Amino acid sequence: MERPVTLVTGSRKGLGRAVAEHYLAAGHHVVGCSRKPADWEHERYRHVLADVGVEADVGNLLGEVRRTHGRLDHLVANAGVASMNHSLLTPAATVERLLQTNVVGTFVACREAAKLMRKRGFGRIVTMSTVAVPLRLEGEAAYVASKAAVVGLTQVLAREFAGFGITVNAIGPTPVATDLIAGVPAEAIDRLVARQAVPRLGTAADVINVVDFLLRPESGFVTGQCIYLGGV
Amino acid sequence: METTVDETRIVELIVRTLRALGEEGVVDLDGVEPTATTDLFGAEGLLDSIGLVSLVVAVEEALDDELGIRVGLADDRALSQRHSPYRTVSSLAGYAAGLAPAG
């Protein structure tokens, strides 16, 4: 059987890297990207320098996937940036940066991935939202707005891509101990975790478990959903 | 816009792509043999929205593979009757040629 081809954006570190390594261990060809070079490698892993917020970069990234593998089975649109600050202290430039990477970056990655997936009439796309959306987390207005947009995007793309055999679902992780939350005060994380039904930090394995489910060929009847973790 | 890309070659490429999609059953050409003046999308158009999406994406790929032109043909005017670059084979070719980097 041919090895599946899986694209993971934001795979240099953190959750993206854990997802990429998981699918390499599962035997996939994995293509990843980030703005900086990766400091890890694998014989079936190819790292492309790309900023998902730059449309031309994403075009080049998917062009690379197409030329190397001629197909794409899975996209985990993981690349994202966060910012925690009271809205009265947040510059518009920060909001624009978050929207550019988290919303525009996810949109363009999904669009370009779907172009490649539709040829074989099969594709699985997983986007990343956050529990901060349903929790209306104070101090993260811009981040929450961008990740709420990801859910909306996911729901509409699910309908637009369904005819091509492509599912699009979002995962809303709880905080996971990665660089993304490294700058967030511990008390703020504690308060957030206390609002979960299962009050603990998430792990990469918690997220990967749901990604696994959504990527399965048998999950073709599951699309346009956002699965929140931690019982939020 | 002045370009070094021969628009005639792009027309040929689009016609070829359209014919291939018809043969693969991706779009229903309804017995029409496509030419430069074939209406693609709109009231008299050959394609429905999914067919248009399939053609545009296939043309993007063919431009890259066959002519080394890497352009995105996404356009907000897709659904405009008067201004859509997707109205006919030749308007799509002209649009692609205009986007191709000169020189």
Short mmCIF file of C-alpha atoms in Angstrom, two decimals:
data_model
loop_
_atom_site.label_atom_id
_atom_site.label_comp_id
_atom_site.label_asym_id
_atom_site.label_seq_id
_atom_site.Cartn_x
_atom_site.Cartn_y
_atom_site.Cartn_z
CA MET A 1 0.00 0.00 0.00
CA GLU A 2 1.21 3.48 -0.86
CA ARG A 3 2.36 5.59 2.05
CA PRO A 4 -0.04 8.45 2.86
CA VAL A 5 1.27 11.99 2.34
CA THR A 6 0.67 14.32 5.26
CA LEU A 7 1.37 18.04 5.41
CA VAL A 8 1.80 19.67 8.81
CA THR A 9 2.23 23.45 8.96
CA GLY A 10 4.21 24.93 11.83
CA SER A 11 6.15 21.70 12.29
CA ARG A 12 9.47 23.07 13.50
CA LYS A 13 8.56 22.72 17.17
CA GLY A 14 5.78 22.18 19.69
CA LEU A 15 2.55 20.49 18.73
CA GLY A 16 3.29 20.62 14.98
CA ARG A 17 6.53 18.75 15.44
CA ALA A 18 4.85 16.15 17.67
CA VAL A 19 2.15 15.61 15.02
CA ALA A 20 4.75 15.35 12.25
CA GLU A 21 6.83 12.84 14.22
CA HIS A 22 3.72 10.82 15.05
CA TYR A 23 2.81 10.39 11.38
CA LEU A 24 6.40 9.64 10.40
CA ALA A 25 6.34 6.86 13.00
CA ALA A 26 3.08 5.68 11.44
CA GLY A 27 4.84 5.36 8.07
CA HIS A 28 3.61 8.49 6.29
CA HIS A 29 5.59 10.79 4.04
CA VAL A 30 5.45 14.09 5.92
CA VAL A 31 6.06 17.58 4.58
CA GLY A 32 6.33 20.35 7.13
CA CYS A 33 6.97 24.05 7.12
CA SER A 34 7.91 26.96 9.31
CA ARG A 35 9.46 30.37 8.92
CA LYS A 36 12.80 29.11 10.26
CA PRO A 37 14.76 25.96 9.34
CA ALA A 38 13.97 22.82 11.34
CA ASP A 39 16.67 21.41 13.61
CA TRP A 40 15.39 17.86 13.28
CA GLU A 41 15.15 15.45 10.36
CA HIS A 42 13.84 12.10 9.20
CA GLU A 43 14.29 10.14 5.99
CA ARG A 44 10.62 10.60 5.04
CA TYR A 45 10.37 14.21 6.24
CA ARG A 46 10.85 17.26 4.08
CA HIS A 47 10.94 20.70 5.63
CA VAL A 48 10.03 23.75 3.54
CA LEU A 49 10.67 27.33 4.63
CA ALA A 50 7.31 29.04 4.40
CA ASP A 51 5.32 31.66 6.27
CA VAL A 52 1.68 30.53 6.03
CA GLY A 53 0.64 34.17 6.26
CA VAL A 54 2.31 34.79 2.88
CA GLU A 55 0.16 33.47 0.02
CA ALA A 56 3.08 32.90 -2.35
CA ASP A 57 4.93 30.87 0.30
CA VAL A 58 1.95 28.53 0.68
CA GLY A 59 1.73 28.20 -3.12
CA ASN A 60 5.38 27.16 -3.21
CA LEU A 61 4.86 24.76 -0.30
CA LEU A 62 2.01 22.94 -2.02
CA GLY A 63 3.90 23.05 -5.32
CA GLU A 64 6.69 21.22 -3.53
CA VAL A 65 4.25 18.58 -2.23
CA ARG A 66 2.80 18.14 -5.72
CA ARG A 67 6.17 17.79 -7.45
CA THR A 68 7.61 15.48 -4.78
CA HIS A 69 4.63 13.24 -4.11
CA GLY A 70 2.01 14.10 -6.75
CA ARG A 71 -0.72 13.88 -4.12
CA LEU A 72 -1.78 14.96 -0.66
CA ASP A 73 -3.93 12.93 1.73
CA HIS A 74 -3.86 14.96 4.92
CA LEU A 75 -3.34 18.55 6.00
CA VAL A 76 -2.92 19.46 9.63
CA ALA A 77 -3.12 23.26 9.50
CA ASN A 78 -1.36 23.76 12.78
CA ALA A 79 0.73 26.91 12.23
CA GLY A 80 -0.47 29.69 14.47
CA VAL A 81 0.61 32.54 16.67
CA ALA A 82 -0.80 33.70 20.00
CA SER A 83 -0.80 36.88 21.98
CA MET A 84 -2.13 37.53 25.45
CA ASN A 85 -2.83 41.08 26.42
CA HIS A 86 -5.72 43.23 27.60
CA SER A 87 -7.52 44.56 24.54
CA LEU A 88 -6.99 48.16 25.72
CA LEU A 89 -3.25 47.52 25.49
CA THR A 90 -3.25 45.63 22.19
CA PRO A 91 -1.97 47.47 19.09
CA ALA A 92 -3.87 46.97 15.84
CA ALA A 93 -0.65 45.62 14.32
CA THR A 94 -0.82 42.67 16.74
CA VAL A 95 -4.40 41.93 15.72
CA GLU A 96 -3.41 42.07 12.06
CA ARG A 97 -0.49 39.71 12.65
CA LEU A 98 -2.73 37.18 14.42
CA LEU A 99 -5.40 37.35 11.71
CA GLN A 100 -2.82 37.06 8.95
CA THR A 101 -1.22 33.89 10.29
CA ASN A 102 -4.16 32.21 11.99
CA VAL A 103 -6.98 33.07 9.59
CA VAL A 104 -5.45 33.96 6.23
CA GLY A 105 -2.71 31.35 6.71
CA THR A 106 -5.23 28.62 7.50
CA PHE A 107 -7.51 29.68 4.63
CA VAL A 108 -4.77 29.65 2.00
CA ALA A 109 -3.27 26.36 3.25
CA CYS A 110 -6.72 24.71 3.10
CA ARG A 111 -7.41 26.16 -0.35
CA GLU A 112 -4.13 25.00 -1.85
CA ALA A 113 -4.33 21.59 -0.14
CA ALA A 114 -7.85 21.01 -1.43
CA LYS A 115 -6.69 21.68 -4.99
CA LEU A 116 -4.29 18.79 -4.71
CA MET A 117 -6.61 16.49 -2.72
CA ARG A 118 -9.58 16.85 -5.06
CA LYS A 119 -7.79 15.08 -7.89
CA ARG A 120 -8.00 11.79 -6.02
CA GLY A 121 -11.38 12.52 -4.52
CA PHE A 122 -10.04 12.12 -1.01
CA GLY A 123 -8.65 14.42 1.63
CA ARG A 124 -8.63 15.09 5.33
CA ILE A 125 -8.05 18.59 6.67
CA VAL A 126 -7.69 19.40 10.35
CA THR A 127 -7.52 23.02 11.51
CA MET A 128 -6.63 24.33 14.93
CA SER A 129 -8.93 26.41 17.10
CA THR A 130 -8.79 26.62 20.90
CA VAL A 131 -10.92 26.20 24.02
CA ALA A 132 -10.32 29.91 24.57
CA VAL A 133 -13.14 30.50 22.04
CA PRO A 134 -16.02 28.85 23.98
CA LEU A 135 -14.47 30.01 27.28
CA ARG A 136 -14.48 33.64 26.01
CA LEU A 137 -11.09 33.95 27.58
CA GLU A 138 -10.34 37.46 28.76
CA GLY A 139 -6.95 38.80 27.73
CA GLU A 140 -7.09 36.99 24.40
CA ALA A 141 -9.60 39.01 22.41
CA ALA A 142 -7.55 39.08 19.20
CA TYR A 143 -6.43 35.46 19.51
CA VAL A 144 -9.98 34.28 20.25
CA ALA A 145 -11.33 36.30 17.31
CA SER A 146 -8.81 34.68 14.99
CA LYS A 147 -9.53 31.17 16.28
CA ALA A 148 -13.31 31.70 16.19
CA ALA A 149 -12.78 32.64 12.55
CA VAL A 150 -10.97 29.33 12.04
CA VAL A 151 -14.09 27.49 13.24
CA GLY A 152 -16.31 29.45 10.84
CA LEU A 153 -13.88 28.84 8.03
CA THR A 154 -13.79 25.13 8.83
CA GLN A 155 -17.58 24.83 8.78
CA VAL A 156 -17.94 26.53 5.40
CA LEU A 157 -14.98 24.78 3.78
CA ALA A 158 -16.45 21.46 4.95
CA ARG A 159 -19.50 22.16 2.80
CA GLU A 160 -17.53 23.51 -0.17
CA PHE A 161 -15.09 20.60 -0.21
CA ALA A 162 -17.51 17.77 0.60
CA GLY A 163 -18.14 17.10 -3.09
CA PHE A 164 -14.44 16.39 -3.53
CA GLY A 165 -14.36 13.75 -0.80
CA ILE A 166 -12.52 16.12 1.51
CA THR A 167 -13.49 16.55 5.15
CA VAL A 168 -12.56 19.64 7.16
CA ASN A 169 -12.69 19.61 10.95
CA ALA A 170 -11.23 21.70 13.73
CA ILE A 171 -9.75 20.75 17.06
CA GLY A 172 -9.98 23.09 20.02
CA PRO A 173 -7.15 22.06 22.33
CA THR A 174 -6.76 23.16 25.92
CA PRO A 175 -3.44 24.77 26.74
CA VAL A 176 -0.61 22.36 25.97
CA ALA A 177 2.83 23.08 27.43
CA THR A 178 4.51 24.49 24.30
CA ASP A 179 6.18 27.76 23.34
CA LEU A 180 2.78 29.11 22.32
CA ILE A 181 1.81 29.58 25.98
CA ALA A 182 5.33 30.07 27.36
CA GLY A 183 4.72 33.80 27.83
CA VAL A 184 1.37 33.40 29.55
CA PRO A 185 1.43 33.86 33.36
CA ALA A 186 1.01 30.59 35.29
CA GLU A 187 -1.99 31.95 37.23
CA ALA A 188 -3.81 32.69 33.97
CA ILE A 189 -3.23 29.13 32.75
CA ASP A 190 -4.35 27.76 36.14
CA ARG A 191 -7.58 29.78 35.98
CA LEU A 192 -8.25 28.51 32.46
CA VAL A 193 -7.55 24.89 33.34
CA ALA A 194 -9.88 25.15 36.36
CA ARG A 195 -12.76 25.87 33.96
CA GLN A 196 -12.29 22.56 32.14
CA ALA A 197 -14.30 19.45 33.08
CA VAL A 198 -10.98 17.60 33.20
CA PRO A 199 -8.77 20.20 34.91
CA ARG A 200 -5.27 19.53 33.65
CA LEU A 201 -2.97 20.81 30.90
CA GLY A 202 -3.37 18.99 27.62
CA THR A 203 -0.63 16.94 26.03
CA ALA A 204 0.40 16.51 22.43
CA ALA A 205 -0.92 12.94 22.67
CA ASP A 206 -4.38 14.26 23.62
CA VAL A 207 -4.47 16.32 20.44
CA ILE A 208 -2.92 13.63 18.22
CA ASN A 209 -5.59 11.17 19.36
CA VAL A 210 -8.28 13.40 17.87
CA VAL A 211 -6.23 14.15 14.75
CA ASP A 212 -5.90 10.38 14.24
CA PHE A 213 -9.66 9.96 14.41
CA LEU A 214 -10.33 12.80 11.97
CA LEU A 215 -7.72 11.61 9.45
CA ARG A 216 -9.06 8.05 9.30
CA PRO A 217 -10.60 7.06 5.96
CA GLU A 218 -13.58 5.81 7.99
CA SER A 219 -14.23 9.37 9.25
CA GLY A 220 -15.60 10.51 5.89
CA PHE A 221 -19.02 11.19 7.44
CA VAL A 222 -17.54 13.56 10.04
CA THR A 223 -17.01 17.08 8.69
CA GLY A 224 -17.49 20.71 9.67
CA GLN A 225 -17.06 19.90 13.36
CA CYS A 226 -14.94 21.44 16.06
CA ILE A 227 -13.93 19.03 18.80
CA TYR A 228 -12.97 20.77 22.03
CA LEU A 229 -10.74 18.97 24.49
CA GLY A 230 -10.77 18.89 28.28
CA GLY A 231 -14.56 18.84 28.50
CA VAL A 232 -15.02 22.51 27.61
CA MET B 1 0.05 44.34 -19.58
CA GLU B 2 2.95 43.33 -21.78
CA THR B 3 4.18 39.82 -21.23
CA THR B 4 6.52 37.39 -22.87
CA VAL B 5 3.96 34.61 -22.60
CA ASP B 6 2.30 33.58 -25.83
CA GLU B 7 -1.42 33.80 -25.14
CA THR B 8 -2.16 31.39 -27.98
CA ARG B 9 -0.24 28.67 -26.16
CA ILE B 10 -2.30 29.31 -23.05
CA VAL B 11 -5.52 29.06 -25.07
CA GLU B 12 -4.33 25.73 -26.43
CA LEU B 13 -3.42 24.59 -22.95
CA ILE B 14 -6.86 25.50 -21.59
CA VAL B 15 -8.65 23.77 -24.49
CA ARG B 16 -6.53 20.67 -23.93
CA THR B 17 -7.18 20.74 -20.18
CA LEU B 18 -10.90 21.19 -20.70
CA ARG B 19 -11.02 18.29 -23.15
CA ALA B 20 -9.10 16.07 -20.69
CA LEU B 21 -11.49 16.95 -17.86
CA GLY B 22 -14.37 16.07 -20.16
CA GLU B 23 -12.83 12.70 -20.99
CA GLU B 24 -12.18 12.00 -17.31
CA GLY B 25 -15.82 12.77 -16.58
CA VAL B 26 -14.89 15.58 -14.20
CA VAL B 27 -16.89 18.08 -16.28
CA ASP B 28 -19.73 17.43 -18.68
CA LEU B 29 -18.91 19.10 -22.00
CA ASP B 30 -22.28 18.09 -23.40
CA GLY B 31 -20.74 17.21 -26.77
CA VAL B 32 -19.17 20.66 -27.20
CA GLU B 33 -15.68 20.74 -28.74
CA PRO B 34 -13.98 23.56 -26.81
CA THR B 35 -12.33 26.48 -28.63
CA ALA B 36 -11.03 29.93 -27.71
CA THR B 37 -14.53 31.38 -27.86
CA THR B 38 -16.24 28.70 -25.78
CA ASP B 39 -18.34 30.21 -22.99
CA LEU B 40 -17.08 28.72 -19.76
CA PHE B 41 -19.12 30.21 -16.97
CA GLY B 42 -22.24 32.33 -16.77
CA ALA B 43 -25.69 32.14 -18.32
CA GLU B 44 -24.44 30.45 -21.51
CA GLY B 45 -21.52 28.77 -19.83
CA LEU B 46 -20.49 25.17 -20.19
CA LEU B 47 -19.49 24.71 -16.56
CA ASP B 48 -21.23 24.72 -13.22
CA SER B 49 -19.36 26.14 -10.23
CA ILE B 50 -17.69 22.83 -9.37
CA GLY B 51 -16.70 22.36 -13.01
CA LEU B 52 -15.24 25.86 -13.06
CA VAL B 53 -13.24 25.18 -9.91
CA SER B 54 -11.93 21.94 -11.41
CA LEU B 55 -10.90 23.69 -14.65
CA VAL B 56 -9.20 26.63 -12.96
CA VAL B 57 -7.21 24.35 -10.66
CA ALA B 58 -6.23 22.02 -13.52
CA VAL B 59 -5.15 25.01 -15.63
CA GLU B 60 -3.01 26.35 -12.76
CA GLU B 61 -1.24 22.98 -12.60
CA ALA B 62 -0.82 22.67 -16.35
CA LEU B 63 0.62 26.19 -16.57
CA ASP B 64 3.19 25.24 -13.95
CA ASP B 65 4.00 21.82 -15.43
CA GLU B 66 4.01 22.64 -19.13
CA LEU B 67 4.97 26.32 -19.36
CA GLY B 68 6.76 26.85 -16.05
CA ILE B 69 4.30 29.60 -15.12
CA ARG B 70 3.31 29.54 -11.49
CA VAL B 71 0.25 31.73 -10.96
CA GLY B 72 -2.82 31.60 -8.77
CA LEU B 73 -5.95 32.15 -10.85
CA ALA B 74 -8.25 32.80 -7.87
CA ASP B 75 -10.26 35.94 -8.50
CA ASP B 76 -13.01 37.79 -6.65
CA ARG B 77 -14.78 38.58 -9.90
CA ALA B 78 -15.53 34.88 -10.54
CA LEU B 79 -19.28 35.36 -10.32
CA SER B 80 -19.45 38.68 -12.19
CA GLN B 81 -21.18 38.38 -15.56
CA ARG B 82 -19.34 41.30 -17.13
CA HIS B 83 -15.93 41.24 -15.50
CA SER B 84 -15.26 37.60 -14.65
CA PRO B 85 -11.96 36.40 -16.10
CA TYR B 86 -13.59 32.97 -16.34
CA ARG B 87 -16.24 33.93 -18.94
CA THR B 88 -14.59 32.28 -21.93
CA VAL B 89 -11.51 30.26 -22.77
CA SER B 90 -9.81 33.32 -24.26
CA SER B 91 -10.67 35.61 -21.30
CA LEU B 92 -9.15 33.04 -18.95
CA ALA B 93 -6.07 32.80 -21.17
CA GLY B 94 -5.73 36.58 -21.23
CA TYR B 95 -6.10 36.72 -17.48
CA ALA B 96 -3.43 34.05 -16.93
CA ALA B 97 -1.06 35.74 -19.39
CA GLY B 98 -1.54 39.04 -17.58
CA LEU B 99 -0.58 37.46 -14.26
CA ALA B 100 2.46 35.64 -15.60
CA PRO B 101 5.71 37.36 -14.64
CA ALA B 102 7.13 39.27 -17.62
CA GLY B 103 10.60 38.42 -18.84
#
